[in-house]
PDB file of C-alpha atoms in Angstrom:
ATOM      1  CA  MET A   1      18.732 -17.070 -23.306  1.00  0.00           C
ATOM      2  CA  ALA A   2      19.360 -17.085 -19.686  1.00  0.00           C
ATOM      3  CA  LYS A   3      17.263 -15.660 -17.207  1.00  0.00           C
ATOM      4  CA  ARG A   4      17.692 -12.376 -15.496  1.00  0.00           C
ATOM      5  CA  ILE A   5      16.352 -11.937 -12.056  1.00  0.00           C
ATOM      6  CA  LEU A   6      16.125  -9.024 -10.258  1.00  0.00           C
ATOM      7  CA  VAL A   7      15.882  -9.383  -6.424  1.00  0.00           C
ATOM      8  CA  THR A   8      14.514  -6.069  -4.619  1.00  0.00           C
ATOM      9  CA  GLY A   9      15.111  -5.477  -1.223  1.00  0.00           C
ATOM     10  CA  GLY A  10      18.352  -7.851  -1.982  1.00  0.00           C
ATOM     11  CA  THR A  11      20.334  -6.612   0.883  1.00  0.00           C
ATOM     12  CA  GLY A  12      18.488  -7.264   3.480  1.00  0.00           C
ATOM     13  CA  LEU A  13      17.661 -10.720   5.737  1.00  0.00           C
ATOM     14  CA  VAL A  14      16.088 -12.889   3.039  1.00  0.00           C
ATOM     15  CA  GLY A  15      18.055 -11.353   0.002  1.00  0.00           C
ATOM     16  CA  LYS A  16      21.311 -12.033   1.324  1.00  0.00           C
ATOM     17  CA  GLY A  17      20.244 -15.750   2.076  1.00  0.00           C
ATOM     18  CA  LEU A  18      19.244 -15.972  -1.643  1.00  0.00           C
ATOM     19  CA  GLU A  19      22.768 -14.477  -2.575  1.00  0.00           C
ATOM     20  CA  ASP A  20      24.486 -17.002  -0.614  1.00  0.00           C
ATOM     21  CA  ILE A  21      22.631 -19.994  -2.123  1.00  0.00           C
ATOM     22  CA  ILE A  22      22.858 -18.337  -5.596  1.00  0.00           C
ATOM     23  CA  LYS A  23      26.828 -17.747  -5.058  1.00  0.00           C
ATOM     24  CA  GLU A  24      26.712 -22.199  -3.959  1.00  0.00           C
ATOM     25  CA  GLU A  25      25.096 -22.769  -7.356  1.00  0.00           C
ATOM     26  CA  ILE A  26      27.059 -20.599  -9.398  1.00  0.00           C
ATOM     27  CA  SER A  27      30.388 -22.462  -7.939  1.00  0.00           C
ATOM     28  CA  ASN A  28      28.385 -25.819  -8.725  1.00  0.00           C
ATOM     29  CA  GLY A  29      27.957 -24.844 -12.566  1.00  0.00           C
ATOM     30  CA  LEU A  30      24.938 -22.627 -12.565  1.00  0.00           C
ATOM     31  CA  ASN A  31      25.303 -20.397 -15.833  1.00  0.00           C
ATOM     32  CA  ASP A  32      21.630 -20.295 -17.241  1.00  0.00           C
ATOM     33  CA  GLU A  33      20.460 -17.234 -14.780  1.00  0.00           C
ATOM     34  CA  ASN A  34      21.838 -14.179 -14.039  1.00  0.00           C
ATOM     35  CA  TRP A  35      20.853 -12.797 -10.388  1.00  0.00           C
ATOM     36  CA  PHE A  36      20.797  -9.120  -9.556  1.00  0.00           C
ATOM     37  CA  PHE A  37      20.396  -8.090  -5.846  1.00  0.00           C
ATOM     38  CA  ILE A  38      19.468  -4.543  -5.161  1.00  0.00           C
ATOM     39  CA  GLY A  39      19.018  -2.293  -2.158  1.00  0.00           C
ATOM     40  CA  SER A  40      17.597   0.901  -1.352  1.00  0.00           C
ATOM     41  CA  LYS A  41      20.683   2.779  -2.460  1.00  0.00           C
ATOM     42  CA  GLU A  42      19.944   1.571  -5.794  1.00  0.00           C
ATOM     43  CA  GLY A  43      16.594   3.738  -6.097  1.00  0.00           C
ATOM     44  CA  ASP A  44      13.690   4.898  -4.369  1.00  0.00           C
ATOM     45  CA  LEU A  45      10.881   2.071  -5.197  1.00  0.00           C
ATOM     46  CA  THR A  46       8.290   4.162  -3.851  1.00  0.00           C
ATOM     47  CA  ASN A  47       9.097   6.843  -6.666  1.00  0.00           C
ATOM     48  CA  LEU A  48       7.787   5.223 -10.378  1.00  0.00           C
ATOM     49  CA  ASP A  49      10.210   7.092 -12.413  1.00  0.00           C
ATOM     50  CA  ALA A  50      13.246   5.803  -9.925  1.00  0.00           C
ATOM     51  CA  ALA A  51      11.717   2.729 -10.221  1.00  0.00           C
ATOM     52  CA  ARG A  52      11.748   2.209 -13.836  1.00  0.00           C
ATOM     53  CA  LEU A  53      15.400   3.233 -14.266  1.00  0.00           C
ATOM     54  CA  ILE A  54      16.023   0.353 -11.894  1.00  0.00           C
ATOM     55  CA  PHE A  55      14.029  -2.044 -14.341  1.00  0.00           C
ATOM     56  CA  GLU A  56      15.893  -0.044 -17.387  1.00  0.00           C
ATOM     57  CA  LYS A  57      19.014  -0.920 -16.136  1.00  0.00           C
ATOM     58  CA  TYR A  58      18.780  -4.717 -15.462  1.00  0.00           C
ATOM     59  CA  LYS A  59      15.908  -5.437 -17.862  1.00  0.00           C
ATOM     60  CA  PRO A  60      14.988  -8.563 -16.085  1.00  0.00           C
ATOM     61  CA  THR A  61      12.835 -11.237 -16.870  1.00  0.00           C
ATOM     62  CA  HIS A  62      11.910 -12.657 -13.493  1.00  0.00           C
ATOM     63  CA  VAL A  63      11.496 -10.341 -10.289  1.00  0.00           C
ATOM     64  CA  VAL A  64      11.841 -11.722  -6.584  1.00  0.00           C
ATOM     65  CA  HIS A  65      10.059  -8.666  -4.804  1.00  0.00           C
ATOM     66  CA  LEU A  66      11.498  -8.663  -1.326  1.00  0.00           C
ATOM     67  CA  ALA A  67      11.477  -4.971  -0.861  1.00  0.00           C
ATOM     68  CA  ALA A  68       9.079  -3.428   2.028  1.00  0.00           C
ATOM     69  CA  MET A  69       9.078  -1.408   4.837  1.00  0.00           C
ATOM     70  CA  VAL A  70       9.229  -3.887   7.451  1.00  0.00           C
ATOM     71  CA  GLY A  71       9.592  -4.142  11.243  1.00  0.00           C
ATOM     72  CA  GLY A  72       8.676  -5.886  14.428  1.00  0.00           C
ATOM     73  CA  LEU A  73       5.213  -5.387  16.836  1.00  0.00           C
ATOM     74  CA  PHE A  74       5.868  -2.444  18.440  1.00  0.00           C
ATOM     75  CA  HIS A  75       7.198  -0.346  15.449  1.00  0.00           C
ATOM     76  CA  ASN A  76       4.363  -1.350  13.727  1.00  0.00           C
ATOM     77  CA  MET A  77       1.724  -0.449  16.217  1.00  0.00           C
ATOM     78  CA  ALA A  78       3.191   2.880  16.233  1.00  0.00           C
ATOM     79  CA  ASN A  79       3.333   3.444  12.085  1.00  0.00           C
ATOM     80  CA  ASN A  80       0.462   1.718  11.033  1.00  0.00           C
ATOM     81  CA  LEU A  81       0.048   4.616   8.309  1.00  0.00           C
ATOM     82  CA  ASP A  82       3.460   4.720   6.900  1.00  0.00           C
ATOM     83  CA  PHE A  83       3.344   1.055   6.734  1.00  0.00           C
ATOM     84  CA  LEU A  84       0.631   1.375   4.462  1.00  0.00           C
ATOM     85  CA  ARG A  85       1.069   4.031   1.795  1.00  0.00           C
ATOM     86  CA  MET A  86       4.841   2.957   1.715  1.00  0.00           C
ATOM     87  CA  ASN A  87       4.197  -0.788   0.876  1.00  0.00           C
ATOM     88  CA  LEU A  88       0.946   0.215  -1.378  1.00  0.00           C
ATOM     89  CA  GLN A  89       3.685   2.357  -3.545  1.00  0.00           C
ATOM     90  CA  ILE A  90       6.510  -0.325  -3.599  1.00  0.00           C
ATOM     91  CA  ASN A  91       4.293  -3.048  -4.605  1.00  0.00           C
ATOM     92  CA  ASP A  92       2.376  -1.077  -7.406  1.00  0.00           C
ATOM     93  CA  ASN A  93       5.201   0.516  -8.736  1.00  0.00           C
ATOM     94  CA  VAL A  94       6.930  -3.051  -8.707  1.00  0.00           C
ATOM     95  CA  LEU A  95       4.186  -4.805 -10.318  1.00  0.00           C
ATOM     96  CA  LEU A  96       3.520  -2.456 -12.976  1.00  0.00           C
ATOM     97  CA  LEU A  97       6.974  -1.830 -14.229  1.00  0.00           C
ATOM     98  CA  SER A  98       6.909  -6.090 -14.490  1.00  0.00           C
ATOM     99  CA  HIS A  99       4.191  -5.720 -16.559  1.00  0.00           C
ATOM    100  CA  GLU A 100       5.612  -3.040 -19.005  1.00  0.00           C
ATOM    101  CA  PHE A 101       9.209  -5.030 -19.235  1.00  0.00           C
ATOM    102  CA  ASN A 102       7.042  -8.322 -19.967  1.00  0.00           C
ATOM    103  CA  CYS A 103       8.494 -10.294 -17.131  1.00  0.00           C
ATOM    104  CA  THR A 104       7.914 -13.846 -17.364  1.00  0.00           C
ATOM    105  CA  LYS A 105       7.311 -14.214 -13.280  1.00  0.00           C
ATOM    106  CA  VAL A 106       7.545 -12.115 -10.353  1.00  0.00           C
ATOM    107  CA  VAL A 107       7.730 -13.755  -6.977  1.00  0.00           C
ATOM    108  CA  SER A 108       6.183 -11.316  -3.918  1.00  0.00           C
ATOM    109  CA  CYS A 109       6.708 -12.000  -0.433  1.00  0.00           C
ATOM    110  CA  LEU A 110       4.027 -11.651   1.933  1.00  0.00           C
ATOM    111  CA  SER A 111       3.675 -12.867   5.782  1.00  0.00           C
ATOM    112  CA  THR A 112       1.670 -14.830   7.931  1.00  0.00           C
ATOM    113  CA  CYS A 113       1.239 -11.864   9.997  1.00  0.00           C
ATOM    114  CA  ILE A 114      -1.257 -10.790   7.134  1.00  0.00           C
ATOM    115  CA  PHE A 115      -3.990 -13.328   8.141  1.00  0.00           C
ATOM    116  CA  PRO A 116      -6.978 -12.820   9.872  1.00  0.00           C
ATOM    117  CA  ASP A 117      -6.868 -12.116  13.594  1.00  0.00           C
ATOM    118  CA  GLN A 118      -9.963 -14.167  14.342  1.00  0.00           C
ATOM    119  CA  THR A 119      -9.350 -17.524  12.262  1.00  0.00           C
ATOM    120  CA  SER A 120      -9.290 -21.088  12.887  1.00  0.00           C
ATOM    121  CA  TYR A 121      -5.847 -22.615  12.603  1.00  0.00           C
ATOM    122  CA  PRO A 122      -3.884 -24.073  11.084  1.00  0.00           C
ATOM    123  CA  ILE A 123      -4.394 -21.221   8.183  1.00  0.00           C
ATOM    124  CA  ASP A 124      -3.694 -21.658   4.969  1.00  0.00           C
ATOM    125  CA  GLU A 125      -3.421 -20.132   1.675  1.00  0.00           C
ATOM    126  CA  THR A 126      -7.383 -19.852   0.844  1.00  0.00           C
ATOM    127  CA  MET A 127      -7.967 -18.049   4.284  1.00  0.00           C
ATOM    128  CA  ILE A 128      -5.819 -14.589   3.910  1.00  0.00           C
ATOM    129  CA  HIS A 129      -8.889 -12.561   3.402  1.00  0.00           C
ATOM    130  CA  ASN A 130     -11.180 -14.015   5.355  1.00  0.00           C
ATOM    131  CA  GLY A 131     -11.337 -11.043   8.064  1.00  0.00           C
ATOM    132  CA  PRO A 132      -9.407  -8.544   9.369  1.00  0.00           C
ATOM    133  CA  PRO A 133      -5.606  -8.821  10.485  1.00  0.00           C
ATOM    134  CA  HIS A 134      -4.357  -8.341  14.069  1.00  0.00           C
ATOM    135  CA  SER A 135      -4.990  -4.703  14.861  1.00  0.00           C
ATOM    136  CA  SER A 136      -1.575  -3.965  15.701  1.00  0.00           C
ATOM    137  CA  ASN A 137       0.067  -4.086  11.921  1.00  0.00           C
ATOM    138  CA  PHE A 138      -3.153  -3.716   9.837  1.00  0.00           C
ATOM    139  CA  GLY A 139      -1.112  -1.041   7.823  1.00  0.00           C
ATOM    140  CA  TYR A 140       1.367  -3.729   6.676  1.00  0.00           C
ATOM    141  CA  SER A 141      -1.118  -6.419   6.445  1.00  0.00           C
ATOM    142  CA  TYR A 142      -3.549  -4.665   4.099  1.00  0.00           C
ATOM    143  CA  ALA A 143      -0.567  -3.567   1.803  1.00  0.00           C
ATOM    144  CA  LYS A 144       0.542  -7.005   1.635  1.00  0.00           C
ATOM    145  CA  ARG A 145      -2.993  -8.516   1.418  1.00  0.00           C
ATOM    146  CA  LEU A 146      -3.331  -6.229  -1.777  1.00  0.00           C
ATOM    147  CA  ILE A 147      -0.385  -7.710  -3.576  1.00  0.00           C
ATOM    148  CA  ASP A 148      -2.664 -10.560  -3.632  1.00  0.00           C
ATOM    149  CA  ILE A 149      -5.241  -8.979  -5.162  1.00  0.00           C
ATOM    150  CA  THR A 150      -3.309  -7.484  -7.980  1.00  0.00           C
ATOM    151  CA  ASN A 151      -1.674 -10.154  -8.721  1.00  0.00           C
ATOM    152  CA  LYS A 152      -4.845 -12.039  -9.490  1.00  0.00           C
ATOM    153  CA  ALA A 153      -5.932  -8.891 -11.456  1.00  0.00           C
ATOM    154  CA  TYR A 154      -3.189  -8.857 -13.716  1.00  0.00           C
ATOM    155  CA  TYR A 155      -3.256 -12.795 -14.649  1.00  0.00           C
ATOM    156  CA  GLU A 156      -7.123 -12.097 -15.153  1.00  0.00           C
ATOM    157  CA  LYS A 157      -6.169  -9.139 -17.776  1.00  0.00           C
ATOM    158  CA  TYR A 158      -2.738 -10.063 -19.293  1.00  0.00           C
ATOM    159  CA  GLY A 159      -2.042 -13.717 -18.311  1.00  0.00           C
ATOM    160  CA  HIS A 160       0.906 -12.954 -16.143  1.00  0.00           C
ATOM    161  CA  ILE A 161       2.256 -15.204 -13.410  1.00  0.00           C
ATOM    162  CA  PHE A 162       2.596 -12.711 -10.723  1.00  0.00           C
ATOM    163  CA  THR A 163       2.453 -14.912  -7.770  1.00  0.00           C
ATOM    164  CA  SER A 164       3.273 -14.830  -3.774  1.00  0.00           C
ATOM    165  CA  ILE A 165       4.942 -16.457  -1.074  1.00  0.00           C
ATOM    166  CA  VAL A 166       3.869 -16.775   2.425  1.00  0.00           C
ATOM    167  CA  PRO A 167       6.506 -17.165   4.813  1.00  0.00           C
ATOM    168  CA  CYS A 168       6.494 -17.444   8.462  1.00  0.00           C
ATOM    169  CA  ASN A 169       8.758 -15.653  10.927  1.00  0.00           C
ATOM    170  CA  ILE A 170      11.955 -15.458   9.048  1.00  0.00           C
ATOM    171  CA  TYR A 171      15.542 -15.124  10.971  1.00  0.00           C
ATOM    172  CA  GLY A 172      19.115 -15.551  10.529  1.00  0.00           C
ATOM    173  CA  PRO A 173      22.252 -13.666   9.485  1.00  0.00           C
ATOM    174  CA  HIS A 174      22.072 -10.311   8.032  1.00  0.00           C
ATOM    175  CA  ASP A 175      18.921  -9.680  10.010  1.00  0.00           C
ATOM    176  CA  ASN A 176      17.916  -6.140  11.180  1.00  0.00           C
ATOM    177  CA  PHE A 177      19.117  -5.805  14.879  1.00  0.00           C
ATOM    178  CA  ARG A 178      17.910  -2.367  15.737  1.00  0.00           C
ATOM    179  CA  PRO A 179      15.897  -2.795  19.092  1.00  0.00           C
ATOM    180  CA  ASP A 180      13.120  -0.102  17.668  1.00  0.00           C
ATOM    181  CA  VAL A 181      12.641  -2.162  14.563  1.00  0.00           C
ATOM    182  CA  SER A 182      13.375  -5.627  15.018  1.00  0.00           C
ATOM    183  CA  HIS A 183      11.708  -8.614  14.928  1.00  0.00           C
ATOM    184  CA  VAL A 184      11.485 -11.149  18.094  1.00  0.00           C
ATOM    185  CA  ILE A 185      14.454 -13.186  17.636  1.00  0.00           C
ATOM    186  CA  PRO A 186      17.110 -10.263  16.160  1.00  0.00           C
ATOM    187  CA  GLY A 187      15.812  -8.364  18.705  1.00  0.00           C
ATOM    188  CA  MET A 188      16.476 -10.951  21.774  1.00  0.00           C
ATOM    189  CA  ILE A 189      19.755 -11.452  20.011  1.00  0.00           C
ATOM    190  CA  HIS A 190      20.740  -7.771  20.212  1.00  0.00           C
ATOM    191  CA  ARG A 191      19.563  -7.576  23.945  1.00  0.00           C
ATOM    192  CA  LEU A 192      21.065 -10.312  24.971  1.00  0.00           C
ATOM    193  CA  TYR A 193      24.503  -9.486  23.746  1.00  0.00           C
ATOM    194  CA  ARG A 194      24.600  -6.266  25.435  1.00  0.00           C
ATOM    195  CA  THR A 195      23.322  -7.774  28.616  1.00  0.00           C
ATOM    196  CA  ILE A 196      26.140  -9.932  28.190  1.00  0.00           C
ATOM    197  CA  TYR A 197      29.042  -7.887  27.171  1.00  0.00           C
ATOM    198  CA  GLN A 198      28.101  -4.101  27.345  1.00  0.00           C
ATOM    199  CA  ASP A 199      25.703  -3.267  30.087  1.00  0.00           C
ATOM    200  CA  GLU A 200      27.962  -3.775  33.595  1.00  0.00           C
ATOM    201  CA  PRO A 201      30.671  -5.644  31.950  1.00  0.00           C
ATOM    202  CA  ASP A 202      32.260  -5.957  35.352  1.00  0.00           C
ATOM    203  CA  LYS A 203      29.130  -7.525  36.869  1.00  0.00           C
ATOM    204  CA  PRO A 204      29.065 -11.201  37.412  1.00  0.00           C
ATOM    205  CA  GLN A 205      27.268 -13.264  34.268  1.00  0.00           C
ATOM    206  CA  GLU A 206      25.146 -15.609  36.767  1.00  0.00           C
ATOM    207  CA  GLU A 207      23.992 -12.090  38.246  1.00  0.00           C
ATOM    208  CA  LYS A 208      22.574 -10.644  34.933  1.00  0.00           C
ATOM    209  CA  GLU A 209      18.979 -10.672  33.520  1.00  0.00           C
ATOM    210  CA  PHE A 210      17.876 -10.979  30.196  1.00  0.00           C
ATOM    211  CA  TYR A 211      14.473  -9.055  29.880  1.00  0.00           C
ATOM    212  CA  VAL A 212      12.041 -10.703  27.146  1.00  0.00           C
ATOM    213  CA  TYR A 213       9.402  -8.884  26.179  1.00  0.00           C
ATOM    214  CA  GLY A 214       5.945 -10.220  26.809  1.00  0.00           C
ATOM    215  CA  SER A 215       5.008 -13.003  28.942  1.00  0.00           C
ATOM    216  CA  GLY A 216       6.538 -15.637  26.722  1.00  0.00           C
ATOM    217  CA  LYS A 217       3.749 -17.694  25.949  1.00  0.00           C
ATOM    218  CA  PRO A 218       2.724 -16.749  22.176  1.00  0.00           C
ATOM    219  CA  LEU A 219       3.558 -19.655  19.927  1.00  0.00           C
ATOM    220  CA  ARG A 220       5.536 -18.678  16.783  1.00  0.00           C
ATOM    221  CA  GLN A 221       6.858 -20.811  13.761  1.00  0.00           C
ATOM    222  CA  PHE A 222      10.145 -19.845  12.352  1.00  0.00           C
ATOM    223  CA  ILE A 223      11.741 -20.375   9.224  1.00  0.00           C
ATOM    224  CA  TYR A 224      16.016 -19.815   8.990  1.00  0.00           C
ATOM    225  CA  SER A 225      16.833 -17.621   5.988  1.00  0.00           C
ATOM    226  CA  ARG A 226      18.796 -20.059   4.144  1.00  0.00           C
ATOM    227  CA  ASP A 227      15.838 -22.313   4.379  1.00  0.00           C
ATOM    228  CA  MET A 228      13.602 -19.928   3.096  1.00  0.00           C
ATOM    229  CA  ALA A 229      16.292 -18.563  -0.010  1.00  0.00           C
ATOM    230  CA  ARG A 230      16.452 -22.259  -0.957  1.00  0.00           C
ATOM    231  CA  LEU A 231      12.323 -22.475  -1.408  1.00  0.00           C
ATOM    232  CA  ILE A 232      12.317 -19.015  -3.620  1.00  0.00           C
ATOM    233  CA  THR A 233      14.727 -20.511  -5.779  1.00  0.00           C
ATOM    234  CA  TRP A 234      12.516 -23.151  -6.433  1.00  0.00           C
ATOM    235  CA  VAL A 235       9.425 -21.069  -6.384  1.00  0.00           C
ATOM    236  CA  VAL A 236      11.266 -19.120  -9.100  1.00  0.00           C
ATOM    237  CA  ARG A 237      11.812 -22.136 -11.102  1.00  0.00           C
ATOM    238  CA  SER A 238       9.317 -24.901 -10.460  1.00  0.00           C
ATOM    239  CA  TYR A 239       5.924 -22.900  -9.515  1.00  0.00           C
ATOM    240  CA  GLU A 240       3.840 -21.773 -12.000  1.00  0.00           C
ATOM    241  CA  SER A 241       0.419 -20.733 -10.490  1.00  0.00           C
ATOM    242  CA  VAL A 242      -0.383 -17.131  -9.165  1.00  0.00           C
ATOM    243  CA  GLU A 243      -2.077 -18.574  -6.038  1.00  0.00           C
ATOM    244  CA  PRO A 244      -0.003 -17.691  -2.823  1.00  0.00           C
ATOM    245  CA  ILE A 245       2.166 -20.470  -1.308  1.00  0.00           C
ATOM    246  CA  ILE A 246       2.860 -20.923   2.474  1.00  0.00           C
ATOM    247  CA  LEU A 247       6.568 -21.267   3.030  1.00  0.00           C
ATOM    248  CA  SER A 248       7.054 -22.670   6.668  1.00  0.00           C
ATOM    249  CA  VAL A 249       8.197 -25.241   8.633  1.00  0.00           C
ATOM    250  CA  ASP A 250       5.841 -27.763   9.868  1.00  0.00           C
ATOM    251  CA  GLU A 251       3.466 -27.326  12.568  1.00  0.00           C
ATOM    252  CA  ALA A 252       5.288 -29.607  14.838  1.00  0.00           C
ATOM    253  CA  ALA A 253       7.935 -27.256  14.837  1.00  0.00           C
ATOM    254  CA  GLU A 254       6.327 -24.540  16.415  1.00  0.00           C
ATOM    255  CA  VAL A 255       7.795 -22.753  19.598  1.00  0.00           C
ATOM    256  CA  SER A 256       7.025 -20.501  22.302  1.00  0.00           C
ATOM    257  CA  ILE A 257       8.588 -17.166  22.591  1.00  0.00           C
ATOM    258  CA  ALA A 258       9.911 -18.565  25.794  1.00  0.00           C
ATOM    259  CA  ASP A 259      11.416 -21.266  24.019  1.00  0.00           C
ATOM    260  CA  VAL A 260      13.146 -18.873  21.484  1.00  0.00           C
ATOM    261  CA  ALA A 261      14.766 -17.107  24.713  1.00  0.00           C
ATOM    262  CA  ARG A 262      16.073 -20.176  26.313  1.00  0.00           C
ATOM    263  CA  SER A 263      17.452 -21.351  22.720  1.00  0.00           C
ATOM    264  CA  ILE A 264      19.086 -17.630  22.527  1.00  0.00           C
ATOM    265  CA  ALA A 265      20.581 -18.034  25.977  1.00  0.00           C
ATOM    266  CA  GLN A 266      22.021 -21.335  25.159  1.00  0.00           C
ATOM    267  CA  ALA A 267      23.710 -19.996  22.329  1.00  0.00           C
ATOM    268  CA  PHE A 268      25.315 -17.217  24.042  1.00  0.00           C
ATOM    269  CA  GLN A 269      26.005 -19.717  27.148  1.00  0.00           C
ATOM    270  CA  PHE A 270      24.314 -17.412  29.168  1.00  0.00           C
ATOM    271  CA  LYS A 271      24.476 -18.155  32.982  1.00  0.00           C
ATOM    272  CA  GLY A 272      21.843 -15.585  34.355  1.00  0.00           C
ATOM    273  CA  LYS A 273      18.063 -15.219  35.003  1.00  0.00           C
ATOM    274  CA  ILE A 274      15.997 -15.116  31.882  1.00  0.00           C
ATOM    275  CA  THR A 275      12.905 -12.470  32.898  1.00  0.00           C
ATOM    276  CA  PHE A 276       9.696 -11.948  31.226  1.00  0.00           C
ATOM    277  CA  ASP A 277       8.615  -8.398  31.008  1.00  0.00           C
ATOM    278  CA  THR A 278       4.736  -8.624  30.962  1.00  0.00           C
ATOM    279  CA  SER A 279       4.392  -4.972  30.653  1.00  0.00           C
ATOM    280  CA  LYS A 280       4.917  -5.336  27.160  1.00  0.00           C
ATOM    281  CA  ALA A 281       2.414  -6.515  24.660  1.00  0.00           C
ATOM    282  CA  ASP A 282       2.251 -10.202  23.557  1.00  0.00           C
ATOM    283  CA  GLY A 283       0.732  -9.252  19.897  1.00  0.00           C
ATOM    284  CA  GLN A 284      -1.430 -12.047  18.333  1.00  0.00           C
ATOM    285  CA  PHE A 285      -1.114 -15.499  20.654  1.00  0.00           C
ATOM    286  CA  LYS A 286      -0.635 -18.055  17.385  1.00  0.00           C
ATOM    287  CA  LYS A 287      -0.700 -17.463  13.816  1.00  0.00           C
ATOM    288  CA  THR A 288       0.045 -21.557  13.181  1.00  0.00           C
ATOM    289  CA  ALA A 289       0.438 -21.773   9.377  1.00  0.00           C
ATOM    290  CA  SER A 290      -0.032 -24.904   7.161  1.00  0.00           C
ATOM    291  CA  ASN A 291       2.915 -26.422   4.865  1.00  0.00           C
ATOM    292  CA  LYS A 292       0.788 -28.859   2.900  1.00  0.00           C
ATOM    293  CA  LYS A 293       0.569 -27.355  -0.355  1.00  0.00           C
ATOM    294  CA  LEU A 294       4.336 -26.849   0.123  1.00  0.00           C
ATOM    295  CA  ARG A 295       4.869 -30.449   1.202  1.00  0.00           C
ATOM    296  CA  SER A 296       2.576 -31.445  -1.763  1.00  0.00           C
ATOM    297  CA  PHE A 297       5.304 -30.162  -4.055  1.00  0.00           C
ATOM    298  CA  LEU A 298       8.338 -30.957  -1.750  1.00  0.00           C
ATOM    299  CA  PRO A 299       7.525 -33.779   0.566  1.00  0.00           C
ATOM    300  CA  ASN A 300      11.001 -34.365   1.571  1.00  0.00           C
ATOM    301  CA  PHE A 301      12.495 -30.804   2.078  1.00  0.00           C
ATOM    302  CA  GLU A 302      14.695 -30.577   5.102  1.00  0.00           C
ATOM    303  CA  PHE A 303      14.474 -27.446   7.480  1.00  0.00           C
ATOM    304  CA  THR A 304      17.312 -26.307   9.276  1.00  0.00           C
ATOM    305  CA  GLU A 305      16.764 -27.546  12.975  1.00  0.00           C
ATOM    306  CA  PHE A 306      15.804 -24.887  15.025  1.00  0.00           C
ATOM    307  CA  ASN A 307      18.662 -24.574  17.636  1.00  0.00           C
ATOM    308  CA  THR A 308      21.332 -25.264  14.943  1.00  0.00           C
ATOM    309  CA  ALA A 309      20.285 -22.157  13.064  1.00  0.00           C
ATOM    310  CA  ILE A 310      20.000 -19.740  16.431  1.00  0.00           C
ATOM    311  CA  GLN A 311      23.366 -20.922  17.158  1.00  0.00           C
ATOM    312  CA  LYS A 312      24.481 -19.968  13.743  1.00  0.00           C
ATOM    313  CA  THR A 313      22.628 -16.661  13.677  1.00  0.00           C
ATOM    314  CA  VAL A 314      24.228 -15.985  17.036  1.00  0.00           C
ATOM    315  CA  GLU A 315      27.704 -16.815  16.016  1.00  0.00           C
ATOM    316  CA  TRP A 316      27.295 -14.693  12.828  1.00  0.00           C
ATOM    317  CA  TYR A 317      26.277 -11.609  14.992  1.00  0.00           C
ATOM    318  CA  ILE A 318      29.191 -11.679  17.404  1.00  0.00           C
ATOM    319  CA  ASN A 319      31.304 -12.406  14.496  1.00  0.00           C
ATOM    320  CA  ASN A 320      30.233  -9.174  11.979  1.00  0.00           C
ATOM    321  CA  GLN A 321      29.572  -6.479  14.745  1.00  0.00           C
ATOM    322  CA  ASN A 322      31.228  -3.972  12.021  1.00  0.00           C
ATOM    323  CA  ASP A 323      28.533  -5.481   9.221  1.00  0.00           C
ATOM    324  CA  VAL A 324      25.129  -5.900  11.763  1.00  0.00           C
ATOM    325  CA  ARG A 325      22.565  -3.298  11.160  1.00  0.00           C
ATOM    326  CA  LYS A 326      21.862  -2.359  15.195  1.00  0.00           C
TER     327      LYS A 326
END
């Protein structure tokens, strides 16, 4: 019988990347899987009755759980309670219904931002619960950490393979570019687009300034959404453990926020000045993740080169202004 794979949060950044990959696989002959990508319009996952209707409609054998209340640094800082409560409700409902519908596997998406603030580097899968997360996003972090705890509880009681993936920072087409909630890369892309094309359009570009929040010094690993999607399909089909697995680029691929700003400016062919607004918070300085476990399974996986993926993301943003969340 063909797998029936339900993707919650399927209309977002990762869901759209995953949908693109699956469409390519279908065109190449994939016929033993049925994938269903749903967004918030399908139903409110914080409401158990509404969520149950979704499961009754699609009758999934597998679930890729991407749905969450998400946001960038400043949105998290202002709304920790909302991030905690909403994500706890979503996650509990999805895992409970996956149990009730006897799903073979659930793959839930966590984040490297949930790791302890005070820790040694690189972080790995064994360190998730070793201390408090950064104070800026404790609501989101604790809600996501509890997925790992819940997965293990379901395995202990019922033997379910409910597992989790822990990506580094994800970016790409279909991201949320709204300045009040966006993560660092889409936030920068949105601001630079406005700077070039909307703010003082008659002003020579050489005289314009691209403002980057913070000092530019913090270090981050970034994974392109299509690479993330390819790894998720592998987890769904081949990873058979309840223990979480980090999906991240290599440690050597870590870049500074200043590097990100320069890459985005290059993609736009921006000729003005890059200015770092140090009145804005930097957040956690680094959260370098080890992908040693991933590499033990997929030693030859090739990630898209950072500047290439930034160029593709910027081009998508420029060419899809009617579809961009901004």
